[in-house]
PDB file of C-alpha atoms in Angstrom:
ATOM      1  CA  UNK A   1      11.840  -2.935  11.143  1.00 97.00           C
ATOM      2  CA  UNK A   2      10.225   0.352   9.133  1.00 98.00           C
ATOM      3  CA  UNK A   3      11.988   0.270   5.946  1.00 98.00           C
ATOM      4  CA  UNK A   4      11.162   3.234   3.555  1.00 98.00           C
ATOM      5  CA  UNK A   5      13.063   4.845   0.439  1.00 98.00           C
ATOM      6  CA  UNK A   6      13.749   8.541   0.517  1.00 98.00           C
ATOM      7  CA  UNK A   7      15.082  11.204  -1.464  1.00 98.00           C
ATOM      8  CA  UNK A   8      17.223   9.590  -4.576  1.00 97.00           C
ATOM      9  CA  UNK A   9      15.934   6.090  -3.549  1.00 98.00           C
ATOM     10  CA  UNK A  10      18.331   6.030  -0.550  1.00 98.00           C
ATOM     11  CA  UNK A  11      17.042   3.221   1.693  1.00 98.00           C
ATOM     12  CA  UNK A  12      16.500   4.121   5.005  1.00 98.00           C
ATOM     13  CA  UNK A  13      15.148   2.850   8.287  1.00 98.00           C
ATOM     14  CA  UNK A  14      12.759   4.367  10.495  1.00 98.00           C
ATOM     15  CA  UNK A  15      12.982   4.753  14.387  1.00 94.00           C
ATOM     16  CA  UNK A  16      11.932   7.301  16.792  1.00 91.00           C
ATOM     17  CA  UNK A  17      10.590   9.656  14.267  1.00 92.00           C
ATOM     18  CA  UNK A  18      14.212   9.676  12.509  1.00 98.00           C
ATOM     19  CA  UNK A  19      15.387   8.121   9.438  1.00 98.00           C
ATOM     20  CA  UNK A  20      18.690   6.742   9.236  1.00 98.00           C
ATOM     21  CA  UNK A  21      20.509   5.899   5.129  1.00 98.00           C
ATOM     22  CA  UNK A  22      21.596   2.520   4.906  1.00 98.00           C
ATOM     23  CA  UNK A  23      22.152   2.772   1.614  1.00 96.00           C
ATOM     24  CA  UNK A  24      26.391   1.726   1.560  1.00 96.00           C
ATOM     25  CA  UNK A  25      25.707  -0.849   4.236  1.00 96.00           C
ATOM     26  CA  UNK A  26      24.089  -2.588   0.719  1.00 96.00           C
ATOM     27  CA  UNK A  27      26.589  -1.735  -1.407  1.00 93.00           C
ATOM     28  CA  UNK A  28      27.621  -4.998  -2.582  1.00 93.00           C
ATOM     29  CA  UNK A  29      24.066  -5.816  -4.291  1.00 94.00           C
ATOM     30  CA  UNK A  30      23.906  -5.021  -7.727  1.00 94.00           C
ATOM     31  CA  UNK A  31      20.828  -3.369  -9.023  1.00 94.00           C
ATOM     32  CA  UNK A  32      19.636  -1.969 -11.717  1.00 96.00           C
ATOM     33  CA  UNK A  33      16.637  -0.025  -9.986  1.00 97.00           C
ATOM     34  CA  UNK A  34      15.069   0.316  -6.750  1.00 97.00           C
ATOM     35  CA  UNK A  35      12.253  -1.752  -7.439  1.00 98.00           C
ATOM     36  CA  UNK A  36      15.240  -4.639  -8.007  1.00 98.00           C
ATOM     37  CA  UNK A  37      16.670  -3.390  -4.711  1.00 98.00           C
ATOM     38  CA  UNK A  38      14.350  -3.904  -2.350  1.00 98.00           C
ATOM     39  CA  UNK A  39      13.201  -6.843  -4.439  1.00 97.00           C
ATOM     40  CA  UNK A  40      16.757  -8.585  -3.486  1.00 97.00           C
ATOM     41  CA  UNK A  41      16.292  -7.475   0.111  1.00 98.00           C
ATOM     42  CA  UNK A  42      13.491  -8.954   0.536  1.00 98.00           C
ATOM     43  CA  UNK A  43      14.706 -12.301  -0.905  1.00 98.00           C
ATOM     44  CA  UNK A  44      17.792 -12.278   1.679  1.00 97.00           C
ATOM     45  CA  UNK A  45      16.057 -10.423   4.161  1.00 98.00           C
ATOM     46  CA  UNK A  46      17.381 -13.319   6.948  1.00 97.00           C
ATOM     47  CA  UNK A  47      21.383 -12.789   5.658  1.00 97.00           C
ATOM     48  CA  UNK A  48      20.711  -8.710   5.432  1.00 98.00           C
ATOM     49  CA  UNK A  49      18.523  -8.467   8.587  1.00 97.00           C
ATOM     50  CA  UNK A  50      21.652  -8.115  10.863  1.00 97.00           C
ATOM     51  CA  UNK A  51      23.921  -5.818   8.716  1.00 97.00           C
ATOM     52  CA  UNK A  52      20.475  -3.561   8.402  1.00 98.00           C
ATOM     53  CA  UNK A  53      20.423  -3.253  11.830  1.00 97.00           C
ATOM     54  CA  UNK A  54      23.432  -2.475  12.500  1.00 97.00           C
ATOM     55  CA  UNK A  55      24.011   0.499   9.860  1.00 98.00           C
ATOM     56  CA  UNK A  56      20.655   1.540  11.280  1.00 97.00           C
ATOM     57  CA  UNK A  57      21.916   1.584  15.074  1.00 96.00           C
ATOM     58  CA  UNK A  58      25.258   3.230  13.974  1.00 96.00           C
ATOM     59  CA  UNK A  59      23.958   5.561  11.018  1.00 97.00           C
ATOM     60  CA  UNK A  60      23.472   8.798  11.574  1.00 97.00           C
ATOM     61  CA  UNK A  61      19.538  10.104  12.111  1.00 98.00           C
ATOM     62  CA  UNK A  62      17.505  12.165   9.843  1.00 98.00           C
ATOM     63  CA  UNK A  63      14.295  14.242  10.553  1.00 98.00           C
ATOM     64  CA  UNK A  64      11.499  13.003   8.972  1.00 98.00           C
ATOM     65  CA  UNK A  65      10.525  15.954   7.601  1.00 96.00           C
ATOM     66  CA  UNK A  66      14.002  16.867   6.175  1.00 97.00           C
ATOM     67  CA  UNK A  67      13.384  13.872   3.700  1.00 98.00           C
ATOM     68  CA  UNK A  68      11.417  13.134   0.584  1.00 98.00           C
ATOM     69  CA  UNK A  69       9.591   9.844   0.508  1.00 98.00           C
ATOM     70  CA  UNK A  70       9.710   7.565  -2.432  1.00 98.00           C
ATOM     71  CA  UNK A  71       7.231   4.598  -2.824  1.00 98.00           C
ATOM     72  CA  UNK A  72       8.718   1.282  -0.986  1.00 98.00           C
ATOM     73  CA  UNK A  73       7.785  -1.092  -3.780  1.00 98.00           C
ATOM     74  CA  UNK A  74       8.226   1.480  -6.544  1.00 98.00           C
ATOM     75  CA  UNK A  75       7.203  -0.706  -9.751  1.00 98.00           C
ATOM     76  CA  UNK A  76       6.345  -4.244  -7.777  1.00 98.00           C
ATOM     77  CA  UNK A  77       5.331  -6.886 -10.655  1.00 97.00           C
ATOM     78  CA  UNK A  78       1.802  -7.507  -9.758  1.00 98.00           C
ATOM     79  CA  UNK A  79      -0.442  -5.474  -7.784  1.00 98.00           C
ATOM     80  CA  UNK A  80      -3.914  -7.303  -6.814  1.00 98.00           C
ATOM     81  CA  UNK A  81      -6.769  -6.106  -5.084  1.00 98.00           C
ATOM     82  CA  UNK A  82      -9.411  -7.480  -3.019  1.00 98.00           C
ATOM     83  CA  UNK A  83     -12.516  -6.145  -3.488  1.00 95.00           C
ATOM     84  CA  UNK A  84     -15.528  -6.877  -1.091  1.00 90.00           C
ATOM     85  CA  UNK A  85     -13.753  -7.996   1.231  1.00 96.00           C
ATOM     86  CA  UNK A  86     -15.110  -6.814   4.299  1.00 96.00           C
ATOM     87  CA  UNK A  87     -18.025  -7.012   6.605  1.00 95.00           C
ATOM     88  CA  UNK A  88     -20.371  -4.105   6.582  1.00 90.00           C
ATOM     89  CA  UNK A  89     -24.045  -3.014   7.309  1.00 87.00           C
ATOM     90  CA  UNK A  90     -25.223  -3.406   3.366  1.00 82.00           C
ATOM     91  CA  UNK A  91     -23.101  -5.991   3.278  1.00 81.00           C
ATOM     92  CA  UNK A  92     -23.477  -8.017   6.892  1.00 84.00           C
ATOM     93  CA  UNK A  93     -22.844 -11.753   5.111  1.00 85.00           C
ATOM     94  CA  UNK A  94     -19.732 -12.205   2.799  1.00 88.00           C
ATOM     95  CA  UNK A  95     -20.085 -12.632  -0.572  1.00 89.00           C
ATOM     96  CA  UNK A  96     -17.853 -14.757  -3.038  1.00 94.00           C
ATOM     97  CA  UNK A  97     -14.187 -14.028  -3.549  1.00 96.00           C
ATOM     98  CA  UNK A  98     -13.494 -11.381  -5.647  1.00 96.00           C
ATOM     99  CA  UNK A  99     -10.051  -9.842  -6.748  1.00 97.00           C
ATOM    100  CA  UNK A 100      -8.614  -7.969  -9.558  1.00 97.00           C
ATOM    101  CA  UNK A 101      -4.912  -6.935 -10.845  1.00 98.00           C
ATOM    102  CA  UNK A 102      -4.557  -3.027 -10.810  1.00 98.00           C
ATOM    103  CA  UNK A 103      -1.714  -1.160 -13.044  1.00 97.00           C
ATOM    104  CA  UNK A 104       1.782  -0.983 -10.984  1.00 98.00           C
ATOM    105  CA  UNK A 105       2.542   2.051 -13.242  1.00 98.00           C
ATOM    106  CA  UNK A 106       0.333   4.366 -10.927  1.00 98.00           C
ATOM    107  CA  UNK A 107       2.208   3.712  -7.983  1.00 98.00           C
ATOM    108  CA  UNK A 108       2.926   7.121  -6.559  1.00 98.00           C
ATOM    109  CA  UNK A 109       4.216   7.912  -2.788  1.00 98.00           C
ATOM    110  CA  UNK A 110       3.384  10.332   0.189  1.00 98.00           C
ATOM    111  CA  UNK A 111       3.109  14.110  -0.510  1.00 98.00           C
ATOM    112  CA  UNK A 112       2.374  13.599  -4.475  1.00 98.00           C
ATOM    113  CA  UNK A 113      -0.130  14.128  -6.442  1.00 98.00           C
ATOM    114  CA  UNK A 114      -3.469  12.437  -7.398  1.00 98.00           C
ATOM    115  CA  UNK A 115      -4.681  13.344 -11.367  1.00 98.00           C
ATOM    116  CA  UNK A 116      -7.921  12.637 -11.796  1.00 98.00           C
ATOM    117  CA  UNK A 117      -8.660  11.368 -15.527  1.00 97.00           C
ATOM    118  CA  UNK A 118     -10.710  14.166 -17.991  1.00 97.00           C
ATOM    119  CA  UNK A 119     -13.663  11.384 -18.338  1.00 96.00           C
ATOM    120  CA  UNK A 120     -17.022  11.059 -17.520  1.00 94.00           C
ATOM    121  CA  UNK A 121     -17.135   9.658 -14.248  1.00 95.00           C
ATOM    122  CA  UNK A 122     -20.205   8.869 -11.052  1.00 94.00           C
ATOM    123  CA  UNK A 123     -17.468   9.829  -9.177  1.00 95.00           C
ATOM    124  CA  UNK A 124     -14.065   9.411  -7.495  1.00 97.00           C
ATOM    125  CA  UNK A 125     -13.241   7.477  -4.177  1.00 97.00           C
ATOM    126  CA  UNK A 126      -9.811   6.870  -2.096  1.00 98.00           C
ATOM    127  CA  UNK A 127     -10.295   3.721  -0.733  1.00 98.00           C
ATOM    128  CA  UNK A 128      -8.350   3.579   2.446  1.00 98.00           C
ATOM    129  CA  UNK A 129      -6.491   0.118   2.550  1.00 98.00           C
ATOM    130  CA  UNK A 130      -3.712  -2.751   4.457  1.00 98.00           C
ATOM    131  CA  UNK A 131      -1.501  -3.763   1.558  1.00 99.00           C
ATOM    132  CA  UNK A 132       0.738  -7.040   2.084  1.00 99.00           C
ATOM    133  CA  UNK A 133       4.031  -7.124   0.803  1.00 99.00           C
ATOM    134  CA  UNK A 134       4.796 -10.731  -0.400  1.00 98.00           C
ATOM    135  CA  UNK A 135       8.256 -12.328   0.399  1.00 98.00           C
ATOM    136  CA  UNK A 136       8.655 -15.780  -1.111  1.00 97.00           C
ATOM    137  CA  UNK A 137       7.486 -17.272  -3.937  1.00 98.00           C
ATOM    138  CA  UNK A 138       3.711 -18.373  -3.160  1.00 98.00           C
ATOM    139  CA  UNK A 139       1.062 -20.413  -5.008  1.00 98.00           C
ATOM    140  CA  UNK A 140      -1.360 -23.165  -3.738  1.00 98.00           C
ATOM    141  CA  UNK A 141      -1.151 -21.420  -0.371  1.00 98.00           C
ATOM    142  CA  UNK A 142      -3.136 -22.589   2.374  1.00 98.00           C
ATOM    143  CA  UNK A 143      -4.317 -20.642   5.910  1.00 98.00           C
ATOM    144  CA  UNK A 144      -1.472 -22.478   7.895  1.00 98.00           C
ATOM    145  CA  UNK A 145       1.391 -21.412   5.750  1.00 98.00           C
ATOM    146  CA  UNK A 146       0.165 -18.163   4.349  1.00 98.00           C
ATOM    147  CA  UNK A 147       2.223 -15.933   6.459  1.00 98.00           C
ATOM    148  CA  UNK A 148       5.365 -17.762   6.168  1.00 98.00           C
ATOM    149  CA  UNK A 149       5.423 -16.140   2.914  1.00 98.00           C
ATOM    150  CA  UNK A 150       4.624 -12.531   4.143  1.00 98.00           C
ATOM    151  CA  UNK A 151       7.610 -10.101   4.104  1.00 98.00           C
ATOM    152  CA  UNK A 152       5.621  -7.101   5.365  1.00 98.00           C
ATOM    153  CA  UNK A 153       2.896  -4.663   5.220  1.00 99.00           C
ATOM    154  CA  UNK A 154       2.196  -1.112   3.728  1.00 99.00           C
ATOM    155  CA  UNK A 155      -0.242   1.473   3.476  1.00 99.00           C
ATOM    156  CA  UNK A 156      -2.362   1.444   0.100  1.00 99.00           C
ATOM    157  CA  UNK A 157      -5.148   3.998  -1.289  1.00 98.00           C
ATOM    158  CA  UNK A 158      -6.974   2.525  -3.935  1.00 98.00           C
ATOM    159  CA  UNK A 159      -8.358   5.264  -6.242  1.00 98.00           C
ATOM    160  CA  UNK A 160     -11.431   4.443  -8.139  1.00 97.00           C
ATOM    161  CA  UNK A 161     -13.076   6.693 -10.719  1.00 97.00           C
ATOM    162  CA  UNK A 162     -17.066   4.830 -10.487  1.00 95.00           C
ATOM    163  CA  UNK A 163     -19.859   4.898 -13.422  1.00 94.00           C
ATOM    164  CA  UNK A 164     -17.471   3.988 -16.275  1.00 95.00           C
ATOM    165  CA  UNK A 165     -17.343   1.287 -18.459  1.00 92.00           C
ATOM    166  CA  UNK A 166     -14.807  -1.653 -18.787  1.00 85.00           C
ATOM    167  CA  UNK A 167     -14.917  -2.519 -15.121  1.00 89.00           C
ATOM    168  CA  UNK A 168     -11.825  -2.764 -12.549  1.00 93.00           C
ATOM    169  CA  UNK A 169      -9.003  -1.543 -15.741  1.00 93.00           C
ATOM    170  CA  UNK A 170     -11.075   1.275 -16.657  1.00 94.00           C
ATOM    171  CA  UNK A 171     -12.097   2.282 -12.619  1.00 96.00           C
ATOM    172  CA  UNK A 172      -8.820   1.209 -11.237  1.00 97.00           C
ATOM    173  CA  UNK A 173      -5.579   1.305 -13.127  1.00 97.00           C
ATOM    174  CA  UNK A 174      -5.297   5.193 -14.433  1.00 98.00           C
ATOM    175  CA  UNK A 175      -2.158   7.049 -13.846  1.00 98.00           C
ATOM    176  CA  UNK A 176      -1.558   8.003 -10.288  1.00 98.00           C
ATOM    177  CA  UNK A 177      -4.437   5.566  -8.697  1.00 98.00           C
ATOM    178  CA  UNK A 178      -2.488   3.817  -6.504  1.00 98.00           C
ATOM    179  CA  UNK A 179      -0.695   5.970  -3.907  1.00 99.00           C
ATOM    180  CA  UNK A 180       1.628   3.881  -1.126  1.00 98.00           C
ATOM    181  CA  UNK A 181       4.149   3.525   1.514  1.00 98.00           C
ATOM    182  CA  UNK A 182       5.923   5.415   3.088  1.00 98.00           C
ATOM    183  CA  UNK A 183       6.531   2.663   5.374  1.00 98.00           C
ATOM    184  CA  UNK A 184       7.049  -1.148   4.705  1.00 98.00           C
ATOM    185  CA  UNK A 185       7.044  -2.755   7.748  1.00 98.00           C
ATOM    186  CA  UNK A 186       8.769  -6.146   8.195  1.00 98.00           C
ATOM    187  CA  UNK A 187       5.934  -8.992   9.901  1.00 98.00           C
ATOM    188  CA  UNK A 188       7.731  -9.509  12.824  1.00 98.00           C
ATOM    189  CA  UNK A 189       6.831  -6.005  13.674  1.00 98.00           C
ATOM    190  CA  UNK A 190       2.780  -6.550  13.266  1.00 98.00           C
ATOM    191  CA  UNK A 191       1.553  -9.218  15.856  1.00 97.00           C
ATOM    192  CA  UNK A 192      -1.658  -9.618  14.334  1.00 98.00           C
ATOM    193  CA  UNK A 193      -2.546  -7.932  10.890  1.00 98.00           C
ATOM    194  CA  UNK A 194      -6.093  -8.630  11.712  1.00 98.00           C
ATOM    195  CA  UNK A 195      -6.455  -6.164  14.618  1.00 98.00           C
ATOM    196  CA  UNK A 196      -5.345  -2.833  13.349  1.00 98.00           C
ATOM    197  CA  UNK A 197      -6.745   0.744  12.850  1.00 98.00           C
ATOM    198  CA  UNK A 198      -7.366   2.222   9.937  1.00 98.00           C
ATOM    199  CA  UNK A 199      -8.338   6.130   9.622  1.00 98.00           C
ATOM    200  CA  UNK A 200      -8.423   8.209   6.724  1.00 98.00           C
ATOM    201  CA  UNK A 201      -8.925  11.957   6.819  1.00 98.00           C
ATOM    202  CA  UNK A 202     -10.589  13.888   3.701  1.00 97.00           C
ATOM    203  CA  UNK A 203      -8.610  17.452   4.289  1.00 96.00           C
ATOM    204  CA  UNK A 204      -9.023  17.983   8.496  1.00 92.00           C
ATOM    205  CA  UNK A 205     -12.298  16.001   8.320  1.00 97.00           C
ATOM    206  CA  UNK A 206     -11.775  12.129   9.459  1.00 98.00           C
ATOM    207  CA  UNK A 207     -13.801   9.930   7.017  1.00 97.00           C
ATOM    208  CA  UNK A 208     -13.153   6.255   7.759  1.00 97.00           C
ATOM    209  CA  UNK A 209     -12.253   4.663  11.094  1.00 98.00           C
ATOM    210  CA  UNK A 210     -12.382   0.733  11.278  1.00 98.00           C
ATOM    211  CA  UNK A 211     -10.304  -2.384  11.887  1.00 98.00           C
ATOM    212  CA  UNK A 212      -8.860  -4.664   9.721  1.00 98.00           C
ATOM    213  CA  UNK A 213     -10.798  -7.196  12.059  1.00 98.00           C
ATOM    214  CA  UNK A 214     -13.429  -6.428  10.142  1.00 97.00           C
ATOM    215  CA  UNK A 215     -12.502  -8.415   7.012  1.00 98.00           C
ATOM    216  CA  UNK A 216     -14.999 -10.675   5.311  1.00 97.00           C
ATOM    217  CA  UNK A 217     -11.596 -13.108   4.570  1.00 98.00           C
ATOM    218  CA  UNK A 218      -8.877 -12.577   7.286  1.00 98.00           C
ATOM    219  CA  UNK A 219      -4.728 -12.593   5.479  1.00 98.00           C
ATOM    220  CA  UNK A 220      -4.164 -16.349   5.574  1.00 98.00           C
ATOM    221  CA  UNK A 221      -7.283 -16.792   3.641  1.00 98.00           C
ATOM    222  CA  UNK A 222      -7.458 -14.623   0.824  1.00 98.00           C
ATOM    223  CA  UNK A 223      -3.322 -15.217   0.531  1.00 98.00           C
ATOM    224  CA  UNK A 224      -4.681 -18.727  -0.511  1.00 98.00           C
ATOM    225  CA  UNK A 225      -7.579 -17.584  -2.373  1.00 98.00           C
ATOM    226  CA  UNK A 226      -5.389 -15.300  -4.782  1.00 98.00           C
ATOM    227  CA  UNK A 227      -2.805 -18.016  -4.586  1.00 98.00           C
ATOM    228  CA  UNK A 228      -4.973 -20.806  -5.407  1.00 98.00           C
ATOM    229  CA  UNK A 229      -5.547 -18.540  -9.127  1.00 98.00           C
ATOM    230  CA  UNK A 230      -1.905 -16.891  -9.353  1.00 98.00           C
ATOM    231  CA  UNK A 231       1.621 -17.704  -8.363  1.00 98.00           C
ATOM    232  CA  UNK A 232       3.426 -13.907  -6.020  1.00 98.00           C
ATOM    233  CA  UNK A 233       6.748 -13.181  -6.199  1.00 98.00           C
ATOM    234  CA  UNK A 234       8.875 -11.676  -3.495  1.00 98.00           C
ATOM    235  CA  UNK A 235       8.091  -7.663  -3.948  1.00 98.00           C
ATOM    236  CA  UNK A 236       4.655  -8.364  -5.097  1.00 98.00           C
ATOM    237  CA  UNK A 237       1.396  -6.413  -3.142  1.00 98.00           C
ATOM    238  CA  UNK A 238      -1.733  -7.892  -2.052  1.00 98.00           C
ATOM    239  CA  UNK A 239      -3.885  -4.830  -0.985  1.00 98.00           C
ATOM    240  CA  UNK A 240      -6.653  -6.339   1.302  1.00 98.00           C
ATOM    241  CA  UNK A 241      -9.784  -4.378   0.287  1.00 98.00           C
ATOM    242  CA  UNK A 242     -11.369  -1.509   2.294  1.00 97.00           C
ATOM    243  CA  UNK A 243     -14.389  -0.556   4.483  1.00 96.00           C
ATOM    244  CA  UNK A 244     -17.186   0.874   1.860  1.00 93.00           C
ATOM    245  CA  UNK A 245     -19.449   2.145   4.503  1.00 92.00           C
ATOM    246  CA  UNK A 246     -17.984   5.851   4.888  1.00 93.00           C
ATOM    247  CA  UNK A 247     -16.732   6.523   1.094  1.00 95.00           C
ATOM    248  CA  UNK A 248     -17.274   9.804  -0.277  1.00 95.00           C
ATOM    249  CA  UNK A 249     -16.685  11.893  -3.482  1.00 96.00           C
ATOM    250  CA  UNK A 250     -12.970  13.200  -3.696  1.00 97.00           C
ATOM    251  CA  UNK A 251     -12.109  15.908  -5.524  1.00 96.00           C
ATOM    252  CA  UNK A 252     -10.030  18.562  -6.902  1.00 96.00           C
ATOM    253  CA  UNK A 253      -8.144  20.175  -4.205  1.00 96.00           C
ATOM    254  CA  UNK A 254      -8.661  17.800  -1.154  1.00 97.00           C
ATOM    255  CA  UNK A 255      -6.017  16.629   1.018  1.00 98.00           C
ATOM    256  CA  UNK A 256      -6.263  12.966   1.657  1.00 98.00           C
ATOM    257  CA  UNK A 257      -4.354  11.027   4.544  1.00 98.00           C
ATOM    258  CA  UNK A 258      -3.929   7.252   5.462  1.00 98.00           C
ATOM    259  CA  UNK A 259      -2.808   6.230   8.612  1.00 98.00           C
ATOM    260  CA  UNK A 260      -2.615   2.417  10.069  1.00 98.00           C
ATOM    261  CA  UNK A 261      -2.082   1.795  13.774  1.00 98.00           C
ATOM    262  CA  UNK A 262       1.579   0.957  14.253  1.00 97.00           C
ATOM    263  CA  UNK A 263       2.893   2.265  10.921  1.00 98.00           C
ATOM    264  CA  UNK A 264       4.553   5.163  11.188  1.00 92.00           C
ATOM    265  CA  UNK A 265       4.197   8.347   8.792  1.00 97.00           C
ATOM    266  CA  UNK A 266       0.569   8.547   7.047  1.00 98.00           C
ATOM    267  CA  UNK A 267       0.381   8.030   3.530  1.00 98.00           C
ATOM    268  CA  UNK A 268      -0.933  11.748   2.385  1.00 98.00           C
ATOM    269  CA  UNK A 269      -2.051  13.028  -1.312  1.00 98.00           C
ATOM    270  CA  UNK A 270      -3.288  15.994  -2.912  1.00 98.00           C
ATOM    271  CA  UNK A 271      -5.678  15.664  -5.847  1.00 98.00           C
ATOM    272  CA  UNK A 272      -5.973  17.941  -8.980  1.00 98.00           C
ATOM    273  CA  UNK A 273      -8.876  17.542 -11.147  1.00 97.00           C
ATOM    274  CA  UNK A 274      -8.059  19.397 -14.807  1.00 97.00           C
ATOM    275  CA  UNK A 275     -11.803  20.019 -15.011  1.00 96.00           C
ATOM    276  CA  UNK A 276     -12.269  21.360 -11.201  1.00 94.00           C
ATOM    277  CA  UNK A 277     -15.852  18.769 -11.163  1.00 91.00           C
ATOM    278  CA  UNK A 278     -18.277  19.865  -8.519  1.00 84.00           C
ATOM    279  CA  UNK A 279     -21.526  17.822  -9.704  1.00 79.00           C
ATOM    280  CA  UNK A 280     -20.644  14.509  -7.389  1.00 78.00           C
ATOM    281  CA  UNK A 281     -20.318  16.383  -4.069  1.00 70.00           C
ATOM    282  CA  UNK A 282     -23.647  16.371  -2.172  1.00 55.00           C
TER     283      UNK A 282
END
């Protein structure tokens, strides 16, 4: 199931290239925001699953492009990063396991905007990346029960401003770095999240295309890596690191689009840079 939140935080699921509001079919849960909606979803997915589908069969369809998208986890409670964490040609063997928390506050969705910070930077890069969307409680995790507690999967761009100080906070957490969605896909929809595409275009030009096969530690095992250091909580996002061979400078005015195989709408952003920087771009 393609679950995505649209226009006032209506919930919504996606088929054929339509959108359907499910919204009263969860009228009963109390909620406070959407972040605590699709939190308690996710909890009682298995008790929801078949009044979801049915509101979604019987619902009527919306164009996509009649919609606004909202972020599917719009403010989840931890957001952590792998970093490293593939397999590339300056990087053939794979290092140790490295991770890092990045600020939930600059979760922003499809078709918004990217501000780039008014600091001196090396430059800026939109790291195109699988994000898993955690839906049980989950610590000491090991490789043969790490995707029992898998809800789903989303599209992630991490933003990175390079050459500053104060490592992954200062690089990594400023407003509007961490662009999602639209889509959360449920797992039962993904037969292997080790075998999908990933592309990412820069404007019309495409910049990355690789497979998630290519990871240095495949789901199961970074789940218990991060695990092993931190307890998740259902609504929580484990973005799974990116491909560094084809990063390049982003800046003010690109158009920058995420798409992974299977997912549905791209993930899209424009970026605005205050101080219109040129010096990066070779």
């Amino acid at each position: 199931m393609k679950l995505a939140f649209f226009d006032d935080y209506r919930l919504g699921v996606i088929t054929d290239n339509k959108i359907v509001d499910i919204s009263n079919a969860l009228s009963d849960i109390s909620y406070h925001t959407p972040q605590e909606l699709i939190q308690m979803v996710i909890e009682d997915y298995d008790n929801l699953q078949e009044t979801i589908a049915e509101a979604a069969e019987n619902g009527t369809p919306i164009a996509l492009d009649k919609v606004s998208f909202k972020p599917p986890l719009p403010r989840p409670g931890q957001l952590v990063c792998l970093a490293g964490n593939y397999i590339e040609p300056d990087s053939p063997s794979r290092g140790d396991f490295n991770a890092f928390l990045k600020s939930p506050t600059g979760v922003i969705s499809t078709k918004e905007t990217v501000e780039l910070p008014e600091v001196d930077v090396t430059v800026f890069h939109f790291e195109p990346e699988l994000a898993i969307v955690i839906g049980k409680t989950a610590k000491h995790l090991t490789e043969e029960n790490a995707l029992d507690c898998v809800f789903g999967y989303t599209q992630f761009i991490d933003v990175s401003a390079r050459g500053l100080p104060g490592g992954f906070f200062l690089g990594k957490s400023w407003h509007t770095f961490a662009p999602m969605g639209p889509v959360l896909i449920t797992a039962d929809e993904v037969d292997d999240p080790n075998a999908l595409g990933v592309q990412l275009w820069i404007n019309d030009g495409l910049q990355h295309d690789f497979s998630t096969n290519s990871m240095a530690r495949f789901v199961p095992e970074l789940l218990a890596e991060v695990t092993n250091v931190l307890t998740l909580e259902p609504g929580d996002v484990v973005s799974t690191g990116t491909h560094h061979e084809a990063l390049t400078a982003v800046g003010n005015g690109d158009t920058v689009r995420l798409a992974i195989e299977g997912f549905g709408p791209a993930l899209a952003v424009d970026v605005h840079d205050p101080l219109k920087r040129t010096t990066w771009r070779g």
